[in-house]
Coordinates of C-alpha atoms in Angstrom, one line a residue:
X1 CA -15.4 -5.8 6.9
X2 CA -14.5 -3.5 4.2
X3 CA -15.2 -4.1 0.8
X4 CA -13.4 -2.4 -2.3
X5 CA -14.5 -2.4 -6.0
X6 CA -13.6 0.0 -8.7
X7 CA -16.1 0.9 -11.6
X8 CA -15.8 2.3 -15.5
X9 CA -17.9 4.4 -16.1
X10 CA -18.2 6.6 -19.3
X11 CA -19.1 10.2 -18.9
X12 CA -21.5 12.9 -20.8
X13 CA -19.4 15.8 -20.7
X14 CA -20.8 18.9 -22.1
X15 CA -19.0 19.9 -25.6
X16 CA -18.0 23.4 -24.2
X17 CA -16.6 22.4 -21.0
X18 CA -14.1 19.9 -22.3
X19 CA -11.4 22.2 -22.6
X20 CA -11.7 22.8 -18.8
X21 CA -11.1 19.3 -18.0
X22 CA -8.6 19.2 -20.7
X23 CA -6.8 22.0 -19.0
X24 CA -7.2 20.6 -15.4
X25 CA -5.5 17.7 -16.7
X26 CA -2.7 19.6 -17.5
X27 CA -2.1 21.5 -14.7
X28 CA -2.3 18.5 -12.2
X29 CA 0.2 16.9 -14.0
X30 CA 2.3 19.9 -14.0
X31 CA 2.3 19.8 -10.0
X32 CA 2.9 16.1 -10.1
X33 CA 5.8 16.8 -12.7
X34 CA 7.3 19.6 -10.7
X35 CA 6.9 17.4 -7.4
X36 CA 9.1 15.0 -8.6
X37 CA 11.9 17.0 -10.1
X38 CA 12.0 18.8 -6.9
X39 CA 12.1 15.1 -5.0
X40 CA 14.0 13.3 -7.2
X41 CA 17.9 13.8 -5.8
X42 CA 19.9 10.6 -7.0
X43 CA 22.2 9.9 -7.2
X44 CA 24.0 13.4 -5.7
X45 CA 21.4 13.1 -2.4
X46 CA 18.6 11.2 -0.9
X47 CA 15.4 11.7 -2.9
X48 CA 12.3 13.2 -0.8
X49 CA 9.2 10.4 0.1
X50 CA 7.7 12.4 2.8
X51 CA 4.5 14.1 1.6
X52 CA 4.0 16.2 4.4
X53 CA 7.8 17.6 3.5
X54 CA 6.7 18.0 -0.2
X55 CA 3.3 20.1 0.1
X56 CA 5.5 22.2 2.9
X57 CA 7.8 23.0 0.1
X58 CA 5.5 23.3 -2.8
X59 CA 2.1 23.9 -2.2
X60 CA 1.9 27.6 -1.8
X61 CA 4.2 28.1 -5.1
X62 CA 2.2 25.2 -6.9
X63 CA -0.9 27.5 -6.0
X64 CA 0.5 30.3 -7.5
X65 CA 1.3 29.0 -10.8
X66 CA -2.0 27.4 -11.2
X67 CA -5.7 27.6 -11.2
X68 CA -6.9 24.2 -9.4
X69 CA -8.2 23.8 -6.1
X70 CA -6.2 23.4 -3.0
X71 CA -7.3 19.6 -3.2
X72 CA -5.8 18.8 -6.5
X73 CA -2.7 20.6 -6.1
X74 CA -2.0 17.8 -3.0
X75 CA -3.2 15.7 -5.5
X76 CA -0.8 16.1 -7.8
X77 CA 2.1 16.3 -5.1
X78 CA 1.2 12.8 -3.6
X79 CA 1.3 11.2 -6.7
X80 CA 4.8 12.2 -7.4
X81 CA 5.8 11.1 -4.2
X82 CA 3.9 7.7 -4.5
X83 CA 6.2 7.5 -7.7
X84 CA 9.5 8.5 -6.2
X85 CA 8.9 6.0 -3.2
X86 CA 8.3 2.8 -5.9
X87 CA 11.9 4.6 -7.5
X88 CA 13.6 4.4 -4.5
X89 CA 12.1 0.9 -3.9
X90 CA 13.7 0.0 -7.4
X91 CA 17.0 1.8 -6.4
X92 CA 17.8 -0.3 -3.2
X93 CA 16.8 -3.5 -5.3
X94 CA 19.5 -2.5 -7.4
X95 CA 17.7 -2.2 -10.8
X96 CA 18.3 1.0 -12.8
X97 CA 15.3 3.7 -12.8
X98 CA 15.1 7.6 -13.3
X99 CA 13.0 10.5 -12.2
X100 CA 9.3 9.6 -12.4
X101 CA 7.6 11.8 -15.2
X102 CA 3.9 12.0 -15.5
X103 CA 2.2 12.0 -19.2
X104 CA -0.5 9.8 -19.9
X105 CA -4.2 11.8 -19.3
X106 CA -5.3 11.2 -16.0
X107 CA -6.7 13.5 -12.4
X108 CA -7.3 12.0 -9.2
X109 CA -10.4 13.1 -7.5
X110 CA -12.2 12.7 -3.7
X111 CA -15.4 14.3 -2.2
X112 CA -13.6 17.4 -1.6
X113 CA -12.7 18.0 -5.2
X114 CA -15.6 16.3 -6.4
X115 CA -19.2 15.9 -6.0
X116 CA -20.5 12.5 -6.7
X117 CA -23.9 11.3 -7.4
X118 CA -25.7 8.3 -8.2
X119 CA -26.6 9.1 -11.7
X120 CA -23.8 12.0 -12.1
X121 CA -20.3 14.1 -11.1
X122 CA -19.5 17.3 -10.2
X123 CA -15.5 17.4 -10.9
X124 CA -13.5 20.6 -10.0
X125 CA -12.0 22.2 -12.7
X126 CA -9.9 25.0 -13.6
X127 CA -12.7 26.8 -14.5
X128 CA -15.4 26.3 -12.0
X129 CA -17.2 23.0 -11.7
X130 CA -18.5 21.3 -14.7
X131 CA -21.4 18.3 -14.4
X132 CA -21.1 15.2 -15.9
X133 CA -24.1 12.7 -16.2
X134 CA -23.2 9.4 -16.3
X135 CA -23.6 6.9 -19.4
X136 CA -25.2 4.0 -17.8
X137 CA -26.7 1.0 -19.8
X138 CA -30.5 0.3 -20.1
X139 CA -30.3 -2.9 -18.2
X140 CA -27.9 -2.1 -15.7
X141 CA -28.3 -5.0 -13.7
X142 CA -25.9 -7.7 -13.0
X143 CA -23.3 -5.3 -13.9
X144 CA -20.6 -3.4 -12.5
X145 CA -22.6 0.1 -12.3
X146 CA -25.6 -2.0 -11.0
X147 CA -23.9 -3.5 -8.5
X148 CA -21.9 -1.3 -7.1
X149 CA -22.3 2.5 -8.9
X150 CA -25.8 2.2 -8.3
X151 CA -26.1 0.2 -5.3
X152 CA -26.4 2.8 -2.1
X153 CA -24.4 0.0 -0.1
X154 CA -21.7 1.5 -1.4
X155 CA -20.0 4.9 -1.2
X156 CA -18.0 6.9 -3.4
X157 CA -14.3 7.0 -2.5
X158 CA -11.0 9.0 -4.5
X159 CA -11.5 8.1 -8.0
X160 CA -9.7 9.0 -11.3
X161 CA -10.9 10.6 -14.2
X162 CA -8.8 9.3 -17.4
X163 CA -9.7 10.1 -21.6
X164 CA -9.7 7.7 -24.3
X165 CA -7.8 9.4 -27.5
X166 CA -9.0 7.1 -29.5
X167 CA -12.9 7.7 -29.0
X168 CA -12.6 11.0 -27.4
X169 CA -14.5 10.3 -24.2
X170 CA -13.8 10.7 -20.6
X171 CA -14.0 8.2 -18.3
X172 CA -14.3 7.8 -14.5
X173 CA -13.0 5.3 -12.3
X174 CA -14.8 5.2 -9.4
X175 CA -13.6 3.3 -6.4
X176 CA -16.6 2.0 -4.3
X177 CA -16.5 1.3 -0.9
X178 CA -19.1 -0.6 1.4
X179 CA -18.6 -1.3 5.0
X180 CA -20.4 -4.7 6.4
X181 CA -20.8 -5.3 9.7
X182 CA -20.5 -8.5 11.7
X183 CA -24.2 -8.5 12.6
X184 CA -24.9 -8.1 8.8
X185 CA -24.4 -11.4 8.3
X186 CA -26.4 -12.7 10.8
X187 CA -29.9 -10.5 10.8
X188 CA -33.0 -11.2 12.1
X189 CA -34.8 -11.4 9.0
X190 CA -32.4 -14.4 8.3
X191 CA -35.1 -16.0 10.6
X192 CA -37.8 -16.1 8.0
X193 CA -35.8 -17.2 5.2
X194 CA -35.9 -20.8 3.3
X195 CA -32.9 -22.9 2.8
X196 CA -32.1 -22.1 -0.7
X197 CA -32.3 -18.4 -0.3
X198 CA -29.9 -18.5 3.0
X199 CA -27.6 -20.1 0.2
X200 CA -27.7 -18.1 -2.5
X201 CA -27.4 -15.1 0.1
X202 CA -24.1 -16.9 1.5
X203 CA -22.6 -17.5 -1.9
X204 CA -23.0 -13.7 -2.7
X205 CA -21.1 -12.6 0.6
X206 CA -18.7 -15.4 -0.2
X207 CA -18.1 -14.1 -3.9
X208 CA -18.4 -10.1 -2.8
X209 CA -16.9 -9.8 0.9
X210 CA -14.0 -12.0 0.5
X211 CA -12.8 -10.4 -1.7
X212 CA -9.2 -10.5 -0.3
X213 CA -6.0 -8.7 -0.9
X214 CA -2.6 -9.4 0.9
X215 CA 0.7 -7.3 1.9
X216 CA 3.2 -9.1 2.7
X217 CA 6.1 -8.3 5.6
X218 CA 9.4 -9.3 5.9
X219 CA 11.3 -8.8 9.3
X220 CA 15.0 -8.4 9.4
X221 CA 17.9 -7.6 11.9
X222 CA 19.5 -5.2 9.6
X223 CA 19.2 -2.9 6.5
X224 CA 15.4 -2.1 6.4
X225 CA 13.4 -3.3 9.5
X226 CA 10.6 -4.4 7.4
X227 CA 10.2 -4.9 3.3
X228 CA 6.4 -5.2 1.9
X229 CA 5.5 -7.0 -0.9
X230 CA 4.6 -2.9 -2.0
X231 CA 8.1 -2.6 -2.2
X232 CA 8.0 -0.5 0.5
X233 CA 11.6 -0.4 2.5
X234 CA 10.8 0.6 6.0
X235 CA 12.5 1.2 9.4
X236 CA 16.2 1.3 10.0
X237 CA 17.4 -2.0 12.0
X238 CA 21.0 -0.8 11.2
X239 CA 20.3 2.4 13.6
X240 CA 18.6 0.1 15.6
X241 CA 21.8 -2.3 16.2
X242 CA 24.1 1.1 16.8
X243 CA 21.7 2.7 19.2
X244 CA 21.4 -0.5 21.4
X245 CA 25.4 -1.6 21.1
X246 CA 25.9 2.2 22.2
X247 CA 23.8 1.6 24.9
X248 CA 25.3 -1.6 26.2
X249 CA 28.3 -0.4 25.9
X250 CA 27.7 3.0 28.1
X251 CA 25.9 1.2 30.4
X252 CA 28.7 -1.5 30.9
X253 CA 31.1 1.5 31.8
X254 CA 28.8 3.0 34.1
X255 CA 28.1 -0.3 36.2
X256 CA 31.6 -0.9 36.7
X257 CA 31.3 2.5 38.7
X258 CA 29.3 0.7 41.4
X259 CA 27.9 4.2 42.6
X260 CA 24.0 5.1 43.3
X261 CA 24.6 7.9 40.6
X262 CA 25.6 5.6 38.2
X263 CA 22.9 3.3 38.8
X264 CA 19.8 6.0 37.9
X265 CA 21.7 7.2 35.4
X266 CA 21.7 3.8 33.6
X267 CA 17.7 3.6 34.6
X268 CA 17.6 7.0 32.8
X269 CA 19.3 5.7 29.7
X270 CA 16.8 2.6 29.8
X271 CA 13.9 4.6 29.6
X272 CA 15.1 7.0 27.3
X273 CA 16.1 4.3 25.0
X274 CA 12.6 2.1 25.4
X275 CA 10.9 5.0 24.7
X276 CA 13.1 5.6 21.4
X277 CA 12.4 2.1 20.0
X278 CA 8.8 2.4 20.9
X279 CA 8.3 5.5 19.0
X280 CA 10.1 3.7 16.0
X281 CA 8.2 1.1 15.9
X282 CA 5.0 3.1 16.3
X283 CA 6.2 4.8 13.3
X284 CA 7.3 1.5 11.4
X285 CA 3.5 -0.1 12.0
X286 CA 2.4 3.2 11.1
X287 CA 3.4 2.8 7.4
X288 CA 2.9 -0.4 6.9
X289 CA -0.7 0.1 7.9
X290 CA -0.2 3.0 5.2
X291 CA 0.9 0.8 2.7
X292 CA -2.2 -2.0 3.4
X293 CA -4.8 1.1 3.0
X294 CA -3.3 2.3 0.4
X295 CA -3.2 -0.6 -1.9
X296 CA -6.4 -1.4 -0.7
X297 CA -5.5 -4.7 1.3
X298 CA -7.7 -7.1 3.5
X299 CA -4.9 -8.7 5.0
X300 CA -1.4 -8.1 6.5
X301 CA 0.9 -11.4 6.4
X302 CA 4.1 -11.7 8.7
X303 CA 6.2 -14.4 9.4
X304 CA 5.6 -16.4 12.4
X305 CA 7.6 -14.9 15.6
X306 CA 7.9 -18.3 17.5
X307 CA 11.6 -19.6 17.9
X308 CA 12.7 -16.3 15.9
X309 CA 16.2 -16.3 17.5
X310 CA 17.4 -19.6 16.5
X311 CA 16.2 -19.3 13.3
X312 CA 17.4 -16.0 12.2
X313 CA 21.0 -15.6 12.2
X314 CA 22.1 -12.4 14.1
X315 CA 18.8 -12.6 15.7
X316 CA 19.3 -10.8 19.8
X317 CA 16.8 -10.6 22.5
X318 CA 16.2 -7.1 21.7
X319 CA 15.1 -8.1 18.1
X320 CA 12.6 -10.7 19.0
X321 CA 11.2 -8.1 21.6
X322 CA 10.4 -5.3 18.8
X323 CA 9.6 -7.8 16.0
X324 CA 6.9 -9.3 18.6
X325 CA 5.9 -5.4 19.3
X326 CA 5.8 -4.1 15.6
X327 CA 3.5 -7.2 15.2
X328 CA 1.2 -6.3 18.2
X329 CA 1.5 -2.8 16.8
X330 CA 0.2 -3.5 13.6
X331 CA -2.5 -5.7 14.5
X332 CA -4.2 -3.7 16.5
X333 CA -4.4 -0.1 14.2
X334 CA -5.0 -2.3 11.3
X335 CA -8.5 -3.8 13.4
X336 CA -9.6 0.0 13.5
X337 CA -9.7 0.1 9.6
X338 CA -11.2 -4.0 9.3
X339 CA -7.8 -5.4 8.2
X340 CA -6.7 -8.6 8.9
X341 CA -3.0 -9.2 10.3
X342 CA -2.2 -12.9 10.0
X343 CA 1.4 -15.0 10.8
X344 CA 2.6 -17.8 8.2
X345 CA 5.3 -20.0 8.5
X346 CA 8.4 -18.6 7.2
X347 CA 10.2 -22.3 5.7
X348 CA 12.0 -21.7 2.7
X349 CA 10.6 -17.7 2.4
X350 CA 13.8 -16.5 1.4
X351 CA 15.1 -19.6 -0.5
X352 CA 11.7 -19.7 -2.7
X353 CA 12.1 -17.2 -6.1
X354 CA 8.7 -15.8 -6.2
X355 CA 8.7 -15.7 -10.3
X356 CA 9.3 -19.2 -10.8
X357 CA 8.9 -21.0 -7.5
X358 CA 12.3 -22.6 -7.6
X359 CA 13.6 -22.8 -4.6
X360 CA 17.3 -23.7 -2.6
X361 CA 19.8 -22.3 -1.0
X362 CA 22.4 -21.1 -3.3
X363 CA 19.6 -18.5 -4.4
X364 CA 20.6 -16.4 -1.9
X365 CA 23.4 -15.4 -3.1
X366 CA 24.0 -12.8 -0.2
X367 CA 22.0 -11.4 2.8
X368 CA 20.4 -8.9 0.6
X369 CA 21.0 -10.5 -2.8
X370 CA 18.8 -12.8 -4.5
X371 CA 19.5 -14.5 -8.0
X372 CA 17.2 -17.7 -9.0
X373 CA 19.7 -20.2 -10.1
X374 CA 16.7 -21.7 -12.3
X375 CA 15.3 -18.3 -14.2
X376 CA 18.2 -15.7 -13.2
X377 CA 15.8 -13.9 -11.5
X378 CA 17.1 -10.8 -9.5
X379 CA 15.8 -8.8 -7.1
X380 CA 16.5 -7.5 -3.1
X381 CA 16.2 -10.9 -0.8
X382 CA 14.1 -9.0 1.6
X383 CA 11.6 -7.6 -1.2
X384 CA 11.7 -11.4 -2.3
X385 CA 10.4 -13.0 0.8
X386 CA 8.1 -10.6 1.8
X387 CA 6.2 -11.9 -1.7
X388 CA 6.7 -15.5 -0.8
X389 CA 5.6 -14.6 2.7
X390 CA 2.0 -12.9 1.1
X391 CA 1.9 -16.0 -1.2
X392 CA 1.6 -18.5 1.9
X393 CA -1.3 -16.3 3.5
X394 CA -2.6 -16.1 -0.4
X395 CA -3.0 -20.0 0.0
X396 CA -3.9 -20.5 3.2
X397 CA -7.1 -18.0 2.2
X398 CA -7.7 -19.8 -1.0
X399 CA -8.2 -23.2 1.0
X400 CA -10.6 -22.1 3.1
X401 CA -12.8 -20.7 0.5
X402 CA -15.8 -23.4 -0.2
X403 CA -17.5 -22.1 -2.7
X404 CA -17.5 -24.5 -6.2
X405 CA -16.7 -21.7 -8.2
X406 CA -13.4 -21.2 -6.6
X407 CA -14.5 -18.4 -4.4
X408 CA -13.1 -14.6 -4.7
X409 CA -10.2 -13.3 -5.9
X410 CA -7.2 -13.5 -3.6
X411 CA -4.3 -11.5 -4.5
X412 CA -0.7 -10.2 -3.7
X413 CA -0.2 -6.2 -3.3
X414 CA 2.9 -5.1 -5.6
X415 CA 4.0 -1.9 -6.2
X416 CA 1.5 -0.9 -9.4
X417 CA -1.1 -3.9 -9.3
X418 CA -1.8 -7.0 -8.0
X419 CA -0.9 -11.0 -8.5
X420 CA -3.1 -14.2 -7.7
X421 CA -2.3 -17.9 -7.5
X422 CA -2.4 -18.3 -11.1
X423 CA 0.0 -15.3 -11.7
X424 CA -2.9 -13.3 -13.4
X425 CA -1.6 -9.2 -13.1
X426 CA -3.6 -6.8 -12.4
X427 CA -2.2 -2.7 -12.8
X428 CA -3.8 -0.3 -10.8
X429 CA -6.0 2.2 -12.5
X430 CA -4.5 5.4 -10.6
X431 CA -0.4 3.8 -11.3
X432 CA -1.3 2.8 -15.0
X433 CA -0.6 6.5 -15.9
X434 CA 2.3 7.1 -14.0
X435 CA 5.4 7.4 -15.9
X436 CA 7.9 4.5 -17.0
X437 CA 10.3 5.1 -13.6
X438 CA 7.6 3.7 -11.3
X439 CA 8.4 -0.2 -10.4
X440 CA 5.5 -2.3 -13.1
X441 CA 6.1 -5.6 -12.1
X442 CA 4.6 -8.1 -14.9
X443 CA 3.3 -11.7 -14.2
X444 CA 6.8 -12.7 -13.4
X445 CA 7.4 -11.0 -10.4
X446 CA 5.5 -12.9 -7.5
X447 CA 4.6 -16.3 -9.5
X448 CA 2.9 -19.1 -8.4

């Protein structure tokens, strides 16, 4: 199982080098900046999300016109894609948005463009690298930088560096990762220990690895194959459909021919096709395992498959076939990475408003329109569900906890943060500084 935790900690940056970092800061937002006027295309074209596309167009000219490392010029390009996909995800929900612009004072930084230590940093700058101790309390313990910044359990992962104005100090946020075995829990040294301590070791892997983080997914025959609760739109289901009327209907012409010829042909067709919707749905599992990793998730929620055609209206054979495949898809790359893919019964997912928890019928008010009759509410029905559909896995995690305290934290992924039970918001420290266009939901959005 993999564990996740994300530690402040100030830094002792040496007086002459702040400039550098001052500098770095600006040129890494100047790629982000220049990303996203170059992706964002609305509303005279389709706006650019692919990464891989952006750092084709950009990189070498980004590298040009600054002095940072190769590593923080992709830096600065991802971002601005991460922000044009949470536009785009605003877009097709219908609310109004503009082209992300990046402002607010802060770098992203991994082991390539960073060095990270125990009791210090080495950050890449524009100007060499400059090493920064960190400023860690005399008693560190029972802390965050005890527990995790200091604890070699734990490994260093992309972090963010980020300045206070106010005080004039730097700050890193350091994302912690720590990797526990199944054995783990059950070592031999387990053996020797006394009642009390075998429970007070429990109650620490109950509070720290459950720590538990959902993505929800919601299936549909058309528009978007799958919506997270990221906001992520993926898949086409409306290519889909035309690809597998175009084959029925071909193939209908051809059997009427009766001949041997016609006969492989259609075989080729079938193949040819199969193939087509496999490498789709490869691709559709593929980023909605992105989205889990990237918003740090434990589990994946779907919507149970079982009886799929009666209760979805439009709902073919071919449609339960790929929704049961993307599933299978998913569940097995997401057991590479230690993530969890779980199915929830779908009752009243896309009747339910995820702000206020009303929930009938006339809140759909079309197949891709919700509005909350209770709070006006509005969003895409599809987004909506795939929040409602998270919440039900949310619960069913919560109930199994047993600790007294209420166990860990169990949380919704959205777009910029995340949501619990008691609609407690929580922003991510990378998306805090991303400009006003990315989607910031507020407690309202999933509810509870």
């Amino acid at each position: 199982m993999e564990v996740i935790r994300t530690v402040k900690v100030k830094l002792d940056v040496p007086t002459e080098r702040c400039d550098d970092l001052h500098q770095t800061k600006n040129q890494f937002l100047h790629c982000a900046n220049t990303t996203a006027e170059w992706a964002w295309r609305h509303p005279t074209d389709y706006c650019v999300t692919s990464k891989q596309k952006a750092e084709n167009a950009l990189y070498e000219r980004l590298r040009n016109e600054t002095e940072l490392t190769a590593n923080l010029v992709q830096k600065g390009i991802r971002r601005a894609i991460e922000a044009t996909k949470s536009g785009v995800a605003r877009l097709k929900k219908g609310d109004n948005t503009s082209q992300p612009h990046f402002d607010a004072w802060s770098v992203v930084y991994d082991k390539r463009s960073a060095t990270f230590h125990r009791d210090h940093v080495s950050l890449s700058t524009v100007n060499g690298r400059v090493e920064c101790d960190y400023v860690i309390p005399d008693d560190a313990e029972g802390t965050p930088i005890g527990e995790y910044l200091l604890n070699e359990d734990y490994e260093f992962r992309m972090s963010t560096l980020q300045y206070d104005r106010q005080t004039e100090s730097f700050y890193l946020h350091a994302r912690m990762r720590r990797v526990e075995s199944d054995e783990q829990s059950t070592t031999t040294s387990d053996v020797h220990q006394t009642s009390s301590d075998a429970a007070h070791q429990n109650a620490l892997r109950s509070e720290d690895a459950k720590h538990r983080t959902v993505l929800g997914v919601d299936l549909n025959v058309d528009g978007s194959l799958a919506v997270t609760s990221t906001g992520a739109f993926i898949g086409n289901a409306d290519e889909m459909n035309h690809r597998r009327r175009e084959f029925e209907k071909t193939r209908g012409s051809m059997q009427q021919t009766g001949t041997r010829s016609a006969h492989l042909s259609i075989q080729s067709m079938k193949d040819r096709e199969h193939r087509w919707m496999q490498d789709e749905l490869h691709r559709a599992s593929n980023q909605i395992l992105e989205e889990a990793r990237d918003h740090d998730c434990t589990h994946i929620a779907f919507e149970n498959l079982t009886d799929i055609r009666k209760r979805m209206a439009g709902a073919k054979r071919f449609h339960a076939w790929a929704f049961r495949r993307l599933y299978q898809y998913t569940e097995y790359k997401a057991e590479m990475f230690g993530i969890e893919v779980e199915q929830v019964s779908p009752a009243y997912t896309s009747q339910r408003c995820s702000s206020c928890g009303f929930t009938h019928e006339n809140n759909r008010r079309s197949k891709h329109q919700f509005v909350c009759q209770k709070c006006e509410y509005e969003l895409n029905a599809d987004y909506n569900a795939s929040k409602n559909i998270a919440r039900k896995l949310l619960k069913k995690l919560h109930s199994g906890q047993k600790s007294s305290g209420g166990g860990a934290p169990c949380q919704c992924a959205l777009p910029s943060g995340t949501l619990n039970l008691n609609g407690d918001f929580h922003a991510y420290s990378v998306t805090e500084s991303e400009g006003e266009s990315t989607d910031k939901p507020t407690t309202s959005v999933v509810g509870y």
